[in-house]
Amino acid sequence: MIKAAIFDMDGLLIDSEPIWTDAARRVMQRVNFTISDALKNQTTGLSIKLFLEYCHKIQPWNAPSFEELEQQILEYAHENILAHAVAMPGAIALVKNLKAQGLKLAVASASHMDLIEGVLKRLDIIDYFDTWHSGELEEFTKPHPAVYLTTATKLGLLPQECIAFEDSHAGLRSAHAAGMITISVPAMEVFDDTKFDMAHYKISSLEKFILSEMSGVPQNAVEN
């Protein structure tokens, strides 16, 4: 029986991925690194540390340090997300609906705890959530399952008692490895990518989610 819903945040609850991309592109100009759309799609959902490691393998640089670049990306993105980002379609209604149906709610994100809290306050839904957790507090973040496993523990539940909502492939892998029912909500430009087919359900928007139909292990169900 499903007892909780765990949400990713960036690109899932809040439309922040364009802001993260803009922040990364601005900062990476310092090392003459150009972020293509293909690379953006490949790295969506990764922590900034993993993103920088990915870029460094493609085109190494000596200075500035990973730490300095990460801090600049964080500062630019945090400021603009908390000032300008809006909820994804269906996100607030779904949060309220699932809470009304008696589920516990949580966020499991690669973003820092202060940003998670700031976003939930910005969307005025923080009181609906029982807990939230950052992959930054784990030894390994997404696509490793640790952030989801710890979130389930904080809820006092087993992973198989939780539904996980993710927009990125890295996040989907994380929730899938944790043993949760996975709901993939990919961006339109990557919706048809077969890598998202590992999800138990794939939907085009949170508006399409129906708890009574998407809370068990199916023969892979896909909504277009």
Backbone as a ProteinNet text record, in pm:
[ID]
protein_1_A
[PRIMARY]
MIKAAIFDMDGLLIDSEPIWTDAARRVMQRVNFTISDALKNQTTGLSIKLFLEYCHKIQPWNAPSFEELEQQILEYAHENILAHAVAMPGAIALVKNLKAQGLKLAVASASHMDLIEGVLKRLDIIDYFDTWHSGELEEFTKPHPAVYLTTATKLGLLPQECIAFEDSHAGLRSAHAAGMITISVPAMEVFDDTKFDMAHYKISSLEKFILSEMSGVPQNAVEN
[TERTIARY]
84.2	0	87.3	58.8	135.4	93.8	192.7	166.2	228.7	313.2	380.5	411.8	421.5	467.1	590.3	697	822.6	849.2	870.8	889	1033.7	1083.7	1200.3	1154.8	1248.2	1207.6	1230.8	1357.1	1389.6	1335.8	1252.8	1196	1076	1042.1	930.4	824	861.1	768.7	775.3	895.3	914.6	991.5	955.5	1015.8	1149.6	1248.4	1377.8	1490.5	1467	1575.5	1632.1	1547.5	1606.2	1697.3	1664.3	1747.4	1880.6	1877.6	2001.6	2088.7	2026.1	2101.8	2166.1	2089.6	2143.6	2259.1	2243.6	2350.9	2477	2460.2	2575.4	2642.6	2563.5	2620.7	2698.9	2645.1	2713.4	2847	2843	2962.9	3067.4	3023.4	3118.2	3188.2	3138.9	3210.3	3349.2	3364.4	3493.4	3602.3	3562.7	3661.4	3642.2	3573.8	3551.5	3482.3	3387.7	3313.1	3172	3131.3	2998.6	2906.2	2792.6	2696.8	2594.1	2601.8	2507.6	2375.4	2271.2	2142.9	2155	2235.7	2254	2319.5	2422.2	2487.8	2393.2	2313.5	2215	2120.3	2068.4	1975.9	2045.2	2172.4	2246.7	2274.6	2287.5	2328.4	2214.9	2094.4	1980.8	1960.7	1945.5	1923.8	2048.7	2165.4	2290.3	2317.2	2390.2	2436.8	2537.2	2563.8	2660.8	2798.5	2834.7	2964.8	2976.9	2875	2879.4	2874.6	2799.8	2794.9	2932.8	3002.4	3135.7	3234.5	3224.7	3311.4	3285.9	3160.2	3122.4	3183.7	3171.1	3225	3377.6	3440.3	3586.7	3644.6	3572	3619.3	3614.8	3520.2	3507.6	3612.9	3631.7	3723.6	3788	3900.1	3962.5	4005.8	4006.2	4059.9	4136.4	4223.9	4305.6	4249.5	4200.6	4145.4	4034.2	3935.7	3916.8	3879.2	3874.7	3848.2	3701.2	3676.3	3538.6	3456.1	3515.9	3444.8	3402.2	3490.7	3458.5	3348.7	3358.7	3255.5	3121.2	3124.6	3000.7	2933.6	3011	2955.1	2890.6	2953.7	2897.8	2768.4	2764.7	2642	2530.1	2563.5	2464.6	2407.6	2494.3	2449.1	2356.2	2395.5	2313.3	2179.2	2183.2	2060.8	1966.9	2019.8	1935.3	1862	1935.2	1874.9	1760.4	1781.2	1680.7	1564.7	1591	1482.1	1388.2	1443.8	1360.5	1289.6	1338.2	1275.9	1176.6	1201.4	1125.6	1059.1	1108.6	1057.7	913.6	838.3	697.5	675.2	563.3	529.7	508.3	545.6	516	365.6	311.6	167.6	122.4	19.7	-39.1	29.2	144.8	223.3	150.5	102.7	40.5	-90.1	-168.4	-294.5	-269.5	-165.3	-135.6	-89.2	-3.3	42.5	-77.2	-167.5	-284.1	-375.9	-392	-478.6	-425.6	-294.6	-236.2	-237.4	-215.8	-221.8	-363.4	-461.8	-601.8	-640.6	-570	-596.1	-520.5	-449.3	-386.5	-243.1	-179.5	-39.4	54.2	165.7	274.6	346	401.6	469.5	611.2	702.7	842.1	903.8	1015.5	1097.8	1232.6	1282.5	1417.2	1486.6	1578.6	1636.4	1788.5	1851	1995.3	2033.8	1935	1961.6	1985.2	2042.3	2072.9	1944.6	1953.5	1837.9	1777	1860.6	1805.1	1724.3	1765.8	1689.4	1558.8	1563	1440.1	1338	1380.6	1290.4	1240.4	1330.5	1291.7	1189.3	1205.1	1110.3	974.3	972.4	844.7	771.3	847	784.7	736.1	816.8	777.5	647.3	633	512.2	397.7	425.9	327	269.1	358.7	314.5	397.1	479.6	569.8	493.7	375.7	299.9	238.6	239.6	186.5	290.9	415.8	523.8	566.6	586.6	629.4	779.7	854.7	1000.1	1056.8	1184.5	1257.2	1403.2	1471.8	1610.3	1691.2	1817.2	1907.8	2013.3	2038.1	2146	2282	2290.1	2414.9	2457.4	2363.7	2393.1	2436.4	2433.1	2472.2	2613.6	2678.6	2810	2797.9	2689.3	2662.4	2522.4	2509.5	2378.9	2324.8	2212.4	2151.8	2254.7	2260	2161.9	2173.3	2259.7	2264.6	2133	2084.6	1953.8	1953.5	2068.6	2077.8	1976.8	1959.5	1870.2	1726.3	1685.6	1550.3	1538.4	1641.2	1638.1	1632.5	1711.8	1711.2	1577.4	1520.5	1390.8	1282.9	1283.2	1186.5	1205.1	1330.3	1358.5	1306.2	1325.3	1275.8	1123	1057.2	911.8	865.4	960.2	925.9	861.7	897.4	835.4	939.6	893.9	977.6	975.1	1081.5	1082.2	964.8	925.9	816.8	679.6	675.7	551.5	543.3	639.1	648.6	640.2	574.7	578.2	679.4	760.6	859.2	832	827.8	806.5	937.7	977.5	1104.2	1089.4	1159.4	1161.2	1289.4	1398.5	1527.2	1556.1	1646.7	1685.4	1770.2	1859.1	1941.5	1853.3	1750.7	1659.5	1576.7	1533.2	1456.9	1539.1	1664.6	1753.4	1766.5	1775	1788.5	1667.1	1548.6	1425.5	1401.4	1432.9	1415.2	1505.6	1630.8	1725.2	1685.7	1613.5	1567.5	1450.7	1388.7	1279.6	1142.2	1127.2	999.4	920.6	789.5	708.7	749	791.4	846	750.2	732	650.8	744	767.2	856.6	775.3	822.4	756.4	862.2	910.1	1019.4	975.4	1071.4	1044.2	1001.8	923.3	867.1	973.2	1089.9	1191.3	1259.7	1244.9	1306.7	1203.1	1075.7	970.4	979.2	1012.7	1014.7	1145.2	1240.3	1367.5	1341.5	1387.1	1357.6	1420.6	1517	1579.3	1479.8	1368.9	1268.1	1169.3	1181.2	1087.6	1109.3	1218.1	1239.4	1140.5	1074	975.7	854.2	788.9	665.8	556	554.5	458.8	530.8	493.9	549.4	434.9	434.2	326.4	387.1	309	358.6	349	272.8	253.8	202.3	230.5	175.9	23.2	-33	-178.1	-237.8	-156.3	-203.8	-201.3	-146.1	-131	-263.1	-292.9	-412.8	-369	-378.9	-327.1	-387.7	-517.7	-584.3	-539.4	-484.8	-442.3	-291.1	-216.2	-70.7	1.1	-47.4	14.9	58.1	57.1	103.6	202.2	263.1	357.6	278.8	287	208.8	291.1	227.8	303	323.8	446	484	375	321.3	213	267	232.1	282.2	165.7	166.7	65	130.3	71.9	127.6	51.7
-120.2	0	124.6	217.8	341.4	435.2	481.9	568.6	707.5	726.2	855.4	885	1013	1059.9	1145.4	1113.3	1187.4	1256.4	1385.8	1466.6	1512.3	1502.1	1580.4	1726.4	1820.4	1960.8	2033.7	2046.9	2126	2060.5	2134.2	2081.6	1992	1966.1	1877.8	1954.2	2012.6	2098.4	2242.1	2285.3	2425.1	2433.5	2530.9	2546.2	2619.1	2547.3	2608.5	2562.3	2460.1	2409.3	2515.4	2600.8	2705.9	2800.3	2824.5	2912.8	2846	2717	2643.6	2642.1	2620.4	2616.2	2751.6	2858.2	2992.2	3021.5	2982.4	3003.9	2928.6	2802.9	2721.5	2778.4	2818.8	2873.4	3002.4	3088.2	3213.7	3186.8	3099.5	3074.2	2996.9	2900.3	2817.8	2894.2	3013.2	3098.7	3135	3131.6	3163.1	3064.9	2942.9	2842.5	2807.7	2897	2880.8	2749.4	2710.3	2586.4	2622.5	2569.4	2595.6	2478.4	2507.2	2403	2389.7	2281.2	2255	2204.2	2206	2150.8	2002.1	1931.6	1787.7	1762.1	1841.4	1824.5	1860.8	1965.4	2003.8	1887.9	1825.3	1713.7	1595.3	1575.4	1463.5	1482	1606.7	1633.6	1681.9	1696.3	1739.2	1642.3	1698.4	1616.5	1586.6	1612.6	1589.9	1705.2	1676.8	1783.5	1868.9	1988.6	2075.7	2009.9	1942.8	1874.2	1772.7	1688.6	1587.3	1652.3	1760.9	1834.6	1887.3	1946.4	2000.4	1889.2	1777.3	1663.8	1614.6	1611	1567.7	1661.3	1791.1	1890.2	1883.3	1863.3	1862	1745.7	1633.8	1518.8	1548.3	1631.5	1666.7	1769.5	1869.8	1980.2	2029.3	1971.9	2005	2151.3	2203	2335.8	2329.1	2423.8	2424.7	2516.8	2632.2	2728.3	2804.9	2851.6	2843.3	2701.4	2683.8	2552.2	2512.7	2382.8	2334.3	2407.5	2425.8	2488	2629.8	2705.2	2843.6	2849.6	2764	2760.8	2716.6	2616.1	2567.8	2678.9	2752.2	2857.9	2966.7	3000.8	3103.9	3058.5	2932.1	2877.3	2877.3	2832.7	2827.9	2965.6	3063.7	3197.9	3256.4	3243.5	3298.6	3225.2	3093.1	3014.7	3034.3	3026.8	3041	3175.1	3280.8	3414.3	3423.3	3371.4	3384.1	3287	3167.1	3072.7	3128.1	3177.7	3227.8	3357.5	3426.4	3552.5	3535.5	3437	3433.8	3301	3187.7	3058.7	3035.2	2966.4	2937.8	2787.4	2748.8	2607	2544.2	2417.2	2342.3	2314.6	2298	2272.6	2152.2	2173.5	2066.2	2037.9	2100.1	2064.3	2096.1	2218.2	2258.4	2183.1	2167.5	2094	1949.2	1886	1747	1733.1	1823.5	1821.4	1826.3	1917.5	1933.1	1811.4	1755.9	1640.8	1517.1	1491.4	1373.1	1385.7	1506.4	1526.7	1502.6	1548	1528.5	1381.1	1299.9	1156.1	1079.7	1152.1	1091.1	1047.5	1083.1	1045.1	1140.1	1085.5	1169.7	1224.7	1345.3	1407.3	1447.9	1434.6	1472.3	1520	1589.8	1628.1	1559.5	1501.9	1444.1	1506.9	1598.9	1680.5	1681.5	1706.7	1725.8	1866.1	1955.6	2092.1	2100.1	2212.5	2232.7	2249.9	2220.4	2226.8	2366.2	2470.4	2605.5	2640.9	2589.5	2615.9	2537	2411.7	2332.6	2405.1	2448	2518.4	2648.7	2720.9	2846.4	2827	2721.3	2693	2654.5	2568.5	2527.8	2646.9	2739.8	2861.7	2951.5	2962.2	3045.2	2994.8	2863.1	2804.4	2796.4	2833.2	2832	2692.6	2591.3	2453.4	2384.4	2459.2	2396.2	2322.7	2372.1	2309.2	2175.2	2144.4	2016.2	1904.7	1940.7	1842.2	1799.5	1667.3	1611.5	1624.5	1620.8	1632.2	1662	1694.9	1711.5	1678.3	1639.1	1593.7	1627.1	1659.2	1697.1	1590.9	1562.3	1470.9	1526	1657.4	1718.9	1669.5	1613.7	1562.5	1416.3	1356.1	1216.1	1206.3	1092.9	1071.2	1067.2	1008	1001.7	1055.5	1143.6	1198	1129.3	1175.9	1114	1105.7	993.1	884.1	773.3	789.5	693.5	701	590.9	591.3	649.2	690	729.1	835.6	939.3	1048.7	998.8	903.5	848.4	752.3	674.7	582.1	657.9	763.5	843.3	914.3	963.4	1031.1	935.8	812.8	713.2	686.7	677.2	656.1	771.9	894.8	1012.5	1011.5	950.9	938.6	821.6	735.8	617.6	508.3	504.7	410.4	329	218.4	139.5	202.2	186.8	243.4	197.8	72.7	21	76.6	152.5	218.9	361.3	396.4	533.8	540.1	645.2	682.9	794.7	791	896.1	961.3	1092.9	1170.8	1233	1210.6	1262.4	1309.2	1417.7	1463.2	1421.5	1401.1	1370.2	1220.6	1178.5	1038	1002.2	1093.2	1067.3	1046.4	1129.6	1115.1	988.3	955.1	831.9	710.5	708.3	597.3	588.1	702.5	706.2	644.5	690.2	640.5	494.2	455.9	316.9	224.3	266.1	184.6	174.7	274.3	270.9	175.2	131.1	35.3	97.1	221.4	290.8	277.7	302.1	316.3	448.6	445.1	564.4	623.3	754.8	830.4	926.7	904.1	989.5	1097.7	1222.2	1335.8	1412.2	1354	1416.1	1544.7	1633.5	1752.9	1712	1796.9	1763.7	1725.1	1794.4	1769.5	1634.6	1570.3	1438.1	1331.6	1365	1273.1	1136.8	1134.8	1008.8	931.9	984	913.6	784.5	673.7	542.8	522	606.9	588.3	611.6	682	706.1	590.4	492.1	380.3	286.6	307.3	226.7	263.8	377.3	418.7	326.3	314.4	236.1	305.4	438.7	518.1	640.3	678.9	800.2	888.7	1011.9	1106	1237.3	1313.7	1437.3	1556.5	1542.3	1651.5	1593.7	1661.4	1619.1	1624.5	1702	1709.1	1575.2	1487.6	1359.1	1247.6	1276.2	1169.4	1137.9	1007.1	959.4	852	879.8	789.6	650.7	642.3	512.1	423.9	484.4	409.7	393.7	466.8	469.7	450.4	356.5	334.1	190.3	112.5	-25.3	-53.8	-170.2	-208.8	-256.3	-184.6	-220.1	-300.6	-347.5	-370.9	-228.3	-190.2	-50	30.9	130.1	212.3	346.1	384.4	508.3	594.8	720.2	816.7	918.1	943.9	1040	1172.4
0	0	0	-89.7	-97.2	16	90.9	205.1	191.2	89.6	74.5	-70.8	-100.1	-230.8	-208.9	-281.8	-269.5	-402.8	-395.3	-515.3	-531.4	-653.4	-690.5	-689	-700.1	-695.4	-827.3	-867.9	-986.9	-1113.2	-1186.4	-1308.6	-1287.3	-1160.4	-1128.1	-1051.2	-938.4	-864.4	-914.2	-950.7	-989.3	-1121.3	-1202.4	-1335.5	-1322	-1271.4	-1241.3	-1333.2	-1415.3	-1499.1	-1594.4	-1656.4	-1740.8	-1663.1	-1537.8	-1454.9	-1423.1	-1388.5	-1363.9	-1489.3	-1605	-1730.7	-1759.2	-1739.4	-1762.3	-1667.5	-1541	-1443.5	-1483.7	-1524	-1563.2	-1687.3	-1784.9	-1908.1	-1880.6	-1796	-1763.4	-1694.2	-1594.4	-1514.7	-1594.3	-1676.3	-1750.2	-1861.9	-1894.1	-1988.2	-1934.5	-1803.2	-1741.2	-1782.7	-1817.5	-1859.2	-2007.5	-2078.8	-2223.1	-2258.5	-2170.4	-2193.7	-2239	-2354.1	-2408.2	-2377.4	-2317.4	-2282.3	-2394.8	-2467.8	-2576.4	-2520	-2602	-2559	-2528.7	-2606.9	-2584.6	-2449.7	-2416.4	-2287	-2173.6	-2193.5	-2092.2	-2062.9	-2167.6	-2148.8	-2081.4	-2112.4	-2055.7	-1907.6	-1862.1	-1723.8	-1633.5	-1687.6	-1606	-1489.5	-1371.6	-1252.5	-1172.5	-1230.1	-1157.4	-1061	-955.3	-867.6	-943.6	-892.6	-960.2	-960.9	-852.8	-847.2	-960	-977.2	-1083	-1221.3	-1232.1	-1358.5	-1396.2	-1299.8	-1327.4	-1361.1	-1292.3	-1323.1	-1465.7	-1504.9	-1639.9	-1744.3	-1721.3	-1815.2	-1820.5	-1704.9	-1696.9	-1777	-1778.5	-1856	-2005.8	-2047	-2188.7	-2228.8	-2142.9	-2174	-2044	-2003.4	-1874.1	-1864.9	-1741.8	-1713	-1581.3	-1559.6	-1438.4	-1330.8	-1370.7	-1276.3	-1348.1	-1271.4	-1127	-1082.1	-951.2	-893.7	-910	-895.8	-896.4	-790.6	-671.5	-559.8	-593.9	-659.1	-694.2	-799.2	-899.7	-1003.3	-944.6	-859.4	-797.1	-717.3	-639.3	-556.9	-641.8	-753.6	-841	-907.1	-951.1	-1009.1	-905.1	-784.7	-676.9	-646.7	-632.4	-595.3	-700.7	-827.5	-935	-943.3	-939.7	-954.3	-835.6	-713.7	-594.9	-596.1	-625	-624.4	-724.4	-843.9	-949.1	-933	-881.6	-855.4	-749.6	-641.9	-532.1	-567.8	-670.4	-711.3	-826.3	-913.5	-1038.8	-1074.6	-1027.4	-1073.7	-1029.4	-1115.1	-1086.8	-1080.7	-1024.9	-1012.6	-1149.3	-1162.1	-1283.8	-1290.8	-1412.4	-1426.6	-1343.4	-1265.2	-1185.4	-1053.7	-1028	-909.9	-779.2	-765	-638.8	-616.4	-720.9	-708.1	-668	-725.3	-692.3	-547.5	-503.7	-364.5	-269.9	-294.4	-206.8	-214.6	-335.2	-354	-283.1	-297.2	-233.8	-82.1	-32.5	113	163.3	86.3	124.4	124.9	44.2	40.1	148	233.4	349.5	331.9	220	199.5	273.7	319.4	365.4	242.5	253.8	140.8	178.4	80.7	103.8	-26.7	-13.9	-128.4	-113.5	-222.8	-227.1	-347.2	-320.6	-426.6	-420.1	-534.5	-537.2	-491.7	-482.5	-439.7	-289.3	-246.3	-105.6	-22.9	106.6	194.8	199.7	199.6	208.9	84.4	-32.2	-153.6	-152.9	-108.3	-98.4	-11.2	105.9	197.2	135	68.1	4.7	-105.4	-184.7	-292.4	-236	-134.8	-76.1	-15.4	40.7	93.1	-20.1	-127.4	-240.9	-303.2	-312.3	-370.1	-269.3	-143.7	-35.6	-12.7	-15.3	8.1	116.3	186.4	283	393	430.3	538.4	497.2	368.4	321.7	331.3	351.3	348.1	488.1	501.7	629.6	649.7	540	548.7	410.3	407.5	280.8	306.5	198.4	215.2	91.3	112.2	3.6	-19.6	-147.1	-182.3	-143.6	-120.5	-77.6	60.5	135.7	269.3	266.8	149.2	133.6	75.8	100.1	39	-112.6	-159.9	-304.1	-330.3	-429.5	-463.6	-588.8	-640.3	-758.7	-871.9	-942.2	-952.4	-846.2	-747.4	-636.3	-558	-504	-435.7	-294.5	-241.9	-100.7	-59.8	-143.2	-103.9	-87.9	-170.4	-158.1	-39.5	-17.4	95.9	228	239.5	361.4	379.6	269.8	278.2	327.4	277.5	324.6	473.3	516.6	658.8	742.6	694.8	767.7	777.1	678.2	680.8	767.4	805.6	883.2	799.4	670.8	577.9	503.6	443.8	355.2	215.9	138.8	2.8	-82.1	-69.2	-151.8	-112.5	-4.7	35.2	-19.5	-106.5	-157.4	-309.5	-357.4	-498.5	-512.4	-618.1	-642.8	-777.9	-777.9	-900.6	-944.2	-1069.9	-1122	-1265.9	-1299	-1438.3	-1509.8	-1437.2	-1500.3	-1498.6	-1587.1	-1590.3	-1469	-1427.6	-1308.4	-1186.1	-1171.5	-1058.9	-1068.2	-1188.9	-1210.2	-1170.9	-1210.6	-1173.4	-1021.9	-956.2	-810.9	-742.6	-780.9	-719.4	-753.7	-877.4	-920.9	-840.2	-821.5	-744.7	-598.6	-549.1	-409.4	-390.3	-500.6	-491.8	-480.5	-527.5	-519.2	-649.6	-642.7	-762.4	-826.7	-951.4	-1014.6	-1117.5	-1107.2	-1200.6	-1273.1	-1399	-1477.5	-1549.4	-1535.9	-1600.5	-1680.5	-1790.6	-1866.2	-1935.6	-1959.5	-2038.6	-2179.4	-2243.7	-2373.6	-2476.2	-2472.7	-2574.9	-2559.6	-2443.8	-2424.1	-2388	-2398.8	-2353.8	-2421.3	-2548.5	-2623.8	-2611.7	-2535.8	-2516.5	-2439.8	-2494.5	-2435	-2297.3	-2260.2	-2128.7	-2015	-2043.3	-1940.1	-1927.8	-2015.4	-2013.2	-1895	-1820.3	-1700.2	-1589.2	-1603.2	-1503.8	-1505.5	-1389.1	-1385.3	-1464.7	-1458.3	-1535.7	-1590.7	-1711.5	-1772.4	-1815.9	-1769.3	-1800.4	-1848.5	-1922.6	-1981.2	-1887	-1779.3	-1683.4	-1552.5	-1442.8	-1313.8	-1314.1	-1404.6	-1417	-1457.9	-1515.6	-1566.9	-1461.7	-1343.8	-1244.8	-1177	-1168.7	-1099.8	-1000.6	-872.7	-769.4	-778.7	-800.1	-801.7	-917.1	-1022.6	-1140.2	-1150.5	-1069	-1084.3	-951.1	-871.2	-741	-719.8	-826.5	-818.5	-929.4	-924.8	-1029.9	-1151	-1263.7	-1381.7	-1481.3	-1588.2	-1708.1	-1759	-1787.4	-1806	-1875.3	-1803.2	-1855.3	-1900.7	-2021.2	-2079.2	-2123.8	-2078.4	-2120.7	-2212.1	-2327.4	-2421.7	-2414.1
[MASK]
++++++++++++++++++++++++++++++++++++++++++++++++++++++++++++++++++++++++++++++++++++++++++++++++++++++++++++++++++++++++++++++++++++++++++++++++++++++++++++++++++++++++++++++++++++++++++++++++++++++++++++++++++++++++++++++++

